[in-house]
């Protein structure tokens, strides 16, 4: 439903940790671009569409509102969080 299903069919099977670390070190969140030795680089929505075959038009995916019981169950099942801790955190939030 999110439109991200196309990511399952990308050809990226391995991760170059060195390359990823280099990009992380050069990312400047204040201006949303990378500072590289050859200049600045910004990733646009059109880049995402062309490289990952993701749709950049249409409705954005929104999650239905969860009640605290369902949120607790998801925390316990997906993240293996202790049920008591999950209840305390959802009550706090």
PDB file of N, CA, C and O in Angstrom, residues 38-90:
ATOM      1  N   UNK A  38      34.299  17.050  -5.262  1.00  0.00           N
ATOM      2  CA  UNK A  38      34.043  17.658  -6.568  1.00  0.00           C
ATOM      3  C   UNK A  38      32.936  18.700  -6.534  1.00  0.00           C
ATOM      4  O   UNK A  38      32.619  19.302  -7.545  1.00  0.00           O
ATOM      5  N   UNK A  39      32.308  18.888  -5.372  1.00  0.00           N
ATOM      6  CA  UNK A  39      31.236  19.866  -5.238  1.00  0.00           C
ATOM      7  C   UNK A  39      30.090  19.315  -4.418  1.00  0.00           C
ATOM      8  O   UNK A  39      30.212  18.287  -3.744  1.00  0.00           O
ATOM      9  N   UNK A  40      28.967  20.014  -4.460  1.00  0.00           N
ATOM     10  CA  UNK A  40      27.790  19.595  -3.706  1.00  0.00           C
ATOM     11  C   UNK A  40      26.887  18.736  -4.571  1.00  0.00           C
ATOM     12  O   UNK A  40      26.828  18.897  -5.785  1.00  0.00           O
ATOM     13  N   UNK A  41      26.175  17.816  -3.929  1.00  0.00           N
ATOM     14  CA  UNK A  41      25.249  16.942  -4.635  1.00  0.00           C
ATOM     15  C   UNK A  41      23.958  16.852  -3.832  1.00  0.00           C
ATOM     16  O   UNK A  41      23.980  16.661  -2.619  1.00  0.00           O
ATOM     17  N   UNK A  42      22.849  17.005  -4.511  1.00  0.00           N
ATOM     18  CA  UNK A  42      21.540  16.876  -3.891  1.00  0.00           C
ATOM     19  C   UNK A  42      20.788  15.752  -4.583  1.00  0.00           C
ATOM     20  O   UNK A  42      20.812  15.645  -5.811  1.00  0.00           O
ATOM     21  N   UNK A  43      20.136  14.909  -3.807  1.00  0.00           N
ATOM     22  CA  UNK A  43      19.319  13.835  -4.371  1.00  0.00           C
ATOM     23  C   UNK A  43      17.894  14.356  -4.476  1.00  0.00           C
ATOM     24  O   UNK A  43      17.306  14.802  -3.491  1.00  0.00           O
ATOM     25  N   UNK A  44      17.333  14.296  -5.658  1.00  0.00           N
ATOM     26  CA  UNK A  44      15.987  14.808  -5.893  1.00  0.00           C
ATOM     27  C   UNK A  44      14.978  13.671  -5.967  1.00  0.00           C
ATOM     28  O   UNK A  44      15.347  12.496  -6.081  1.00  0.00           O
ATOM     29  N   UNK A  45      13.711  14.020  -5.930  1.00  0.00           N
ATOM     30  CA  UNK A  45      12.670  13.009  -6.093  1.00  0.00           C
ATOM     31  C   UNK A  45      12.752  12.347  -7.461  1.00  0.00           C
ATOM     32  O   UNK A  45      12.486  11.155  -7.602  1.00  0.00           O
ATOM     33  N   UNK A  46      13.152  13.102  -8.464  1.00  0.00           N
ATOM     34  CA  UNK A  46      13.313  12.534  -9.794  1.00  0.00           C
ATOM     35  C   UNK A  46      14.424  11.480  -9.794  1.00  0.00           C
ATOM     36  O   UNK A  46      14.314  10.452 -10.470  1.00  0.00           O
ATOM     37  N   UNK A  47      15.501  11.726  -9.035  1.00  0.00           N
ATOM     38  CA  UNK A  47      16.566  10.724  -8.910  1.00  0.00           C
ATOM     39  C   UNK A  47      16.019   9.436  -8.305  1.00  0.00           C
ATOM     40  O   UNK A  47      16.313   8.340  -8.784  1.00  0.00           O
ATOM     41  N   UNK A  48      15.237   9.551  -7.240  1.00  0.00           N
ATOM     42  CA  UNK A  48      14.637   8.364  -6.621  1.00  0.00           C
ATOM     43  C   UNK A  48      13.750   7.610  -7.597  1.00  0.00           C
ATOM     44  O   UNK A  48      13.773   6.393  -7.665  1.00  0.00           O
ATOM     45  N   UNK A  49      12.978   8.357  -8.340  1.00  0.00           N
ATOM     46  CA  UNK A  49      12.086   7.732  -9.311  1.00  0.00           C
ATOM     47  C   UNK A  49      12.871   6.964 -10.367  1.00  0.00           C
ATOM     48  O   UNK A  49      12.524   5.835 -10.713  1.00  0.00           O
ATOM     49  N   UNK A  50      13.942   7.557 -10.882  1.00  0.00           N
ATOM     50  CA  UNK A  50      14.726   6.916 -11.939  1.00  0.00           C
ATOM     51  C   UNK A  50      15.584   5.765 -11.438  1.00  0.00           C
ATOM     52  O   UNK A  50      15.719   4.744 -12.112  1.00  0.00           O
ATOM     53  N   UNK A  51      16.188   5.916 -10.266  1.00  0.00           N
ATOM     54  CA  UNK A  51      17.105   4.893  -9.770  1.00  0.00           C
ATOM     55  C   UNK A  51      16.391   3.718  -9.109  1.00  0.00           C
ATOM     56  O   UNK A  51      16.782   2.568  -9.267  1.00  0.00           O
ATOM     57  N   UNK A  52      15.351   4.014  -8.335  1.00  0.00           N
ATOM     58  CA  UNK A  52      14.678   2.965  -7.567  1.00  0.00           C
ATOM     59  C   UNK A  52      13.296   2.612  -8.108  1.00  0.00           C
ATOM     60  O   UNK A  52      12.610   1.763  -7.562  1.00  0.00           O
ATOM     61  N   UNK A  53      12.894   3.286  -9.167  1.00  0.00           N
ATOM     62  CA  UNK A  53      11.593   3.038  -9.796  1.00  0.00           C
ATOM     63  C   UNK A  53      10.443   3.214  -8.810  1.00  0.00           C
ATOM     64  O   UNK A  53       9.503   2.415  -8.787  1.00  0.00           O
ATOM     65  N   UNK A  54      10.543   4.262  -7.981  1.00  0.00           N
ATOM     66  CA  UNK A  54       9.481   4.588  -7.040  1.00  0.00           C
ATOM     67  C   UNK A  54       8.608   5.685  -7.624  1.00  0.00           C
ATOM     68  O   UNK A  54       9.104   6.613  -8.260  1.00  0.00           O
ATOM     69  N   UNK A  55       7.326   5.588  -7.384  1.00  0.00           N
ATOM     70  CA  UNK A  55       6.422   6.629  -7.845  1.00  0.00           C
ATOM     71  C   UNK A  55       6.577   7.862  -6.949  1.00  0.00           C
ATOM     72  O   UNK A  55       6.608   7.757  -5.724  1.00  0.00           O
ATOM     73  N   UNK A  56       6.681   9.027  -7.566  1.00  0.00           N
ATOM     74  CA  UNK A  56       6.802  10.258  -6.780  1.00  0.00           C
ATOM     75  C   UNK A  56       5.543  11.106  -6.885  1.00  0.00           C
ATOM     76  O   UNK A  56       5.517  12.247  -6.441  1.00  0.00           O
ATOM     77  N   UNK A  57       4.503  10.549  -7.469  1.00  0.00           N
ATOM     78  CA  UNK A  57       3.227  11.247  -7.574  1.00  0.00           C
ATOM     79  C   UNK A  57       2.152  10.384  -6.920  1.00  0.00           C
ATOM     80  O   UNK A  57       2.316   9.178  -6.764  1.00  0.00           O
ATOM     81  N   UNK A  58       1.076  11.002  -6.541  1.00  0.00           N
ATOM     82  CA  UNK A  58      -0.027  10.260  -5.942  1.00  0.00           C
ATOM     83  C   UNK A  58      -0.137  10.531  -4.460  1.00  0.00           C
ATOM     84  O   UNK A  58       0.485  11.429  -3.914  1.00  0.00           O
ATOM     85  N   UNK A  59      -0.936   9.732  -3.810  1.00  0.00           N
ATOM     86  CA  UNK A  59      -1.200   9.905  -2.396  1.00  0.00           C
ATOM     87  C   UNK A  59      -0.061   9.336  -1.560  1.00  0.00           C
ATOM     88  O   UNK A  59       0.484   8.284  -1.869  1.00  0.00           O
ATOM     89  N   UNK A  60       0.261  10.040  -0.492  1.00  0.00           N
ATOM     90  CA  UNK A  60       1.266   9.563   0.447  1.00  0.00           C
ATOM     91  C   UNK A  60       0.619   8.529   1.350  1.00  0.00           C
ATOM     92  O   UNK A  60      -0.545   8.619   1.699  1.00  0.00           O
ATOM     93  N   UNK A  61       1.363   7.526   1.722  1.00  0.00           N
ATOM     94  CA  UNK A  61       0.838   6.463   2.576  1.00  0.00           C
ATOM     95  C   UNK A  61       0.649   6.973   3.991  1.00  0.00           C
ATOM     96  O   UNK A  61       1.540   7.586   4.559  1.00  0.00           O
ATOM     97  N   UNK A  62      -0.508   6.732   4.572  1.00  0.00           N
ATOM     98  CA  UNK A  62      -0.751   7.089   5.968  1.00  0.00           C
ATOM     99  C   UNK A  62      -1.196   5.852   6.722  1.00  0.00           C
ATOM    100  O   UNK A  62      -1.982   5.049   6.225  1.00  0.00           O
ATOM    101  N   UNK A  63      -0.663   5.697   7.890  1.00  0.00           N
ATOM    102  CA  UNK A  63      -0.984   4.555   8.741  1.00  0.00           C
ATOM    103  C   UNK A  63      -2.253   4.845   9.524  1.00  0.00           C
ATOM    104  O   UNK A  63      -2.468   5.962   9.977  1.00  0.00           O
ATOM    105  N   UNK A  64      -3.086   3.849   9.705  1.00  0.00           N
ATOM    106  CA  UNK A  64      -4.268   3.999  10.526  1.00  0.00           C
ATOM    107  C   UNK A  64      -3.843   4.203  11.973  1.00  0.00           C
ATOM    108  O   UNK A  64      -2.793   3.719  12.407  1.00  0.00           O
ATOM    109  N   UNK A  65      -4.663   4.916  12.730  1.00  0.00           N
ATOM    110  CA  UNK A  65      -4.376   5.154  14.136  1.00  0.00           C
ATOM    111  C   UNK A  65      -4.447   3.842  14.914  1.00  0.00           C
ATOM    112  O   UNK A  65      -5.358   3.039  14.727  1.00  0.00           O
ATOM    113  N   UNK A  66      -3.448   3.619  15.758  1.00  0.00           N
ATOM    114  CA  UNK A  66      -3.398   2.404  16.560  1.00  0.00           C
ATOM    115  C   UNK A  66      -3.887   2.687  17.968  1.00  0.00           C
ATOM    116  O   UNK A  66      -3.584   3.736  18.527  1.00  0.00           O
ATOM    117  N   UNK A  67      -4.624   1.753  18.544  1.00  0.00           N
ATOM    118  CA  UNK A  67      -4.929   1.892  19.965  1.00  0.00           C
ATOM    119  C   UNK A  67      -3.729   1.347  20.741  1.00  0.00           C
ATOM    120  O   UNK A  67      -2.838   0.694  20.188  1.00  0.00           O
ATOM    121  N   UNK A  68      -3.662   1.628  22.023  1.00  0.00           N
ATOM    122  CA  UNK A  68      -2.471   1.278  22.802  1.00  0.00           C
ATOM    123  C   UNK A  68      -2.249  -0.233  22.876  1.00  0.00           C
ATOM    124  O   UNK A  68      -1.103  -0.690  22.873  1.00  0.00           O
ATOM    125  N   UNK A  69      -3.312  -1.030  22.898  1.00  0.00           N
ATOM    126  CA  UNK A  69      -3.147  -2.485  22.964  1.00  0.00           C
ATOM    127  C   UNK A  69      -2.473  -3.027  21.701  1.00  0.00           C
ATOM    128  O   UNK A  69      -1.560  -3.850  21.776  1.00  0.00           O
ATOM    129  N   UNK A  70      -2.929  -2.550  20.536  1.00  0.00           N
ATOM    130  CA  UNK A  70      -2.336  -2.997  19.286  1.00  0.00           C
ATOM    131  C   UNK A  70      -0.892  -2.498  19.174  1.00  0.00           C
ATOM    132  O   UNK A  70      -0.006  -3.231  18.723  1.00  0.00           O
ATOM    133  N   UNK A  71      -0.634  -1.268  19.607  1.00  0.00           N
ATOM    134  CA  UNK A  71       0.733  -0.727  19.584  1.00  0.00           C
ATOM    135  C   UNK A  71       1.651  -1.568  20.471  1.00  0.00           C
ATOM    136  O   UNK A  71       2.782  -1.880  20.087  1.00  0.00           O
ATOM    137  N   UNK A  72       1.179  -1.948  21.655  1.00  0.00           N
ATOM    138  CA  UNK A  72       1.969  -2.790  22.549  1.00  0.00           C
ATOM    139  C   UNK A  72       2.273  -4.130  21.902  1.00  0.00           C
ATOM    140  O   UNK A  72       3.403  -4.623  21.961  1.00  0.00           O
ATOM    141  N   UNK A  73       1.252  -4.739  21.290  1.00  0.00           N
ATOM    142  CA  UNK A  73       1.450  -6.032  20.631  1.00  0.00           C
ATOM    143  C   UNK A  73       2.484  -5.931  19.510  1.00  0.00           C
ATOM    144  O   UNK A  73       3.323  -6.812  19.343  1.00  0.00           O
ATOM    145  N   UNK A  74       2.433  -4.840  18.728  1.00  0.00           N
ATOM    146  CA  UNK A  74       3.402  -4.651  17.648  1.00  0.00           C
ATOM    147  C   UNK A  74       4.818  -4.467  18.190  1.00  0.00           C
ATOM    148  O   UNK A  74       5.775  -4.996  17.630  1.00  0.00           O
ATOM    149  N   UNK A  75       4.955  -3.721  19.286  1.00  0.00           N
ATOM    150  CA  UNK A  75       6.271  -3.536  19.896  1.00  0.00           C
ATOM    151  C   UNK A  75       6.844  -4.860  20.391  1.00  0.00           C
ATOM    152  O   UNK A  75       8.017  -5.163  20.175  1.00  0.00           O
ATOM    153  N   UNK A  76       6.004  -5.635  21.044  1.00  0.00           N
ATOM    154  CA  UNK A  76       6.453  -6.914  21.590  1.00  0.00           C
ATOM    155  C   UNK A  76       6.820  -7.878  20.465  1.00  0.00           C
ATOM    156  O   UNK A  76       7.872  -8.510  20.488  1.00  0.00           O
ATOM    157  N   UNK A  77       5.962  -7.969  19.448  1.00  0.00           N
ATOM    158  CA  UNK A  77       6.177  -8.926  18.366  1.00  0.00           C
ATOM    159  C   UNK A  77       7.311  -8.507  17.424  1.00  0.00           C
ATOM    160  O   UNK A  77       8.189  -9.304  17.103  1.00  0.00           O
ATOM    161  N   UNK A  78       7.317  -7.254  17.004  1.00  0.00           N
ATOM    162  CA  UNK A  78       8.275  -6.809  15.984  1.00  0.00           C
ATOM    163  C   UNK A  78       9.645  -6.474  16.553  1.00  0.00           C
ATOM    164  O   UNK A  78      10.661  -6.764  15.926  1.00  0.00           O
ATOM    165  N   UNK A  79       9.664  -5.821  17.709  1.00  0.00           N
ATOM    166  CA  UNK A  79      10.940  -5.363  18.266  1.00  0.00           C
ATOM    167  C   UNK A  79      11.402  -6.181  19.456  1.00  0.00           C
ATOM    168  O   UNK A  79      12.431  -5.891  20.042  1.00  0.00           O
ATOM    169  N   UNK A  80      10.578  -7.176  19.838  1.00  0.00           N
ATOM    170  CA  UNK A  80      10.908  -8.046  20.970  1.00  0.00           C
ATOM    171  C   UNK A  80      11.141  -7.251  22.254  1.00  0.00           C
ATOM    172  O   UNK A  80      12.057  -7.513  23.020  1.00  0.00           O
ATOM    173  N   UNK A  81      10.288  -6.254  22.446  1.00  0.00           N
ATOM    174  CA  UNK A  81      10.337  -5.428  23.652  1.00  0.00           C
ATOM    175  C   UNK A  81       9.502  -6.108  24.729  1.00  0.00           C
ATOM    176  O   UNK A  81       8.474  -6.727  24.435  1.00  0.00           O
ATOM    177  N   UNK A  82       9.923  -6.013  25.966  1.00  0.00           N
ATOM    178  CA  UNK A  82       9.175  -6.557  27.091  1.00  0.00           C
ATOM    179  C   UNK A  82       7.788  -5.911  27.136  1.00  0.00           C
ATOM    180  O   UNK A  82       7.644  -4.703  26.932  1.00  0.00           O
ATOM    181  N   UNK A  83       6.750  -6.716  27.411  1.00  0.00           N
ATOM    182  CA  UNK A  83       5.375  -6.212  27.387  1.00  0.00           C
ATOM    183  C   UNK A  83       5.174  -5.076  28.397  1.00  0.00           C
ATOM    184  O   UNK A  83       4.522  -4.069  28.090  1.00  0.00           O
ATOM    185  N   UNK A  84       5.739  -5.200  29.576  1.00  0.00           N
ATOM    186  CA  UNK A  84       5.603  -4.142  30.580  1.00  0.00           C
ATOM    187  C   UNK A  84       6.249  -2.846  30.126  1.00  0.00           C
ATOM    188  O   UNK A  84       5.692  -1.754  30.310  1.00  0.00           O
ATOM    189  N   UNK A  85       7.418  -2.941  29.533  1.00  0.00           N
ATOM    190  CA  UNK A  85       8.117  -1.759  29.032  1.00  0.00           C
ATOM    191  C   UNK A  85       7.343  -1.131  27.875  1.00  0.00           C
ATOM    192  O   UNK A  85       7.241   0.097  27.780  1.00  0.00           O
ATOM    193  N   UNK A  86       6.778  -1.963  27.006  1.00  0.00           N
ATOM    194  CA  UNK A  86       5.985  -1.454  25.886  1.00  0.00           C
ATOM    195  C   UNK A  86       4.754  -0.719  26.398  1.00  0.00           C
ATOM    196  O   UNK A  86       4.418   0.366  25.918  1.00  0.00           O
ATOM    197  N   UNK A  87       4.085  -1.285  27.398  1.00  0.00           N
ATOM    198  CA  UNK A  87       2.897  -0.631  27.975  1.00  0.00           C
ATOM    199  C   UNK A  87       3.265   0.712  28.594  1.00  0.00           C
ATOM    200  O   UNK A  87       2.555   1.710  28.427  1.00  0.00           O
ATOM    201  N   UNK A  88       4.367   0.725  29.318  1.00  0.00           N
ATOM    202  CA  UNK A  88       4.812   1.974  29.960  1.00  0.00           C
ATOM    203  C   UNK A  88       5.134   3.049  28.917  1.00  0.00           C
ATOM    204  O   UNK A  88       4.748   4.208  29.070  1.00  0.00           O
ATOM    205  N   UNK A  89       5.804   2.649  27.844  1.00  0.00           N
ATOM    206  CA  UNK A  89       6.190   3.612  26.810  1.00  0.00           C
ATOM    207  C   UNK A  89       4.973   4.149  26.063  1.00  0.00           C
ATOM    208  O   UNK A  89       4.887   5.350  25.792  1.00  0.00           O
ATOM    209  N   UNK A  90       4.019   3.284  25.710  1.00  0.00           N
ATOM    210  CA  UNK A  90       2.830   3.769  25.012  1.00  0.00           C
ATOM    211  C   UNK A  90       1.966   4.643  25.912  1.00  0.00           C
ATOM    212  O   UNK A  90       1.349   5.601  25.449  1.00  0.00           O
TER     213      UNK A  90
END
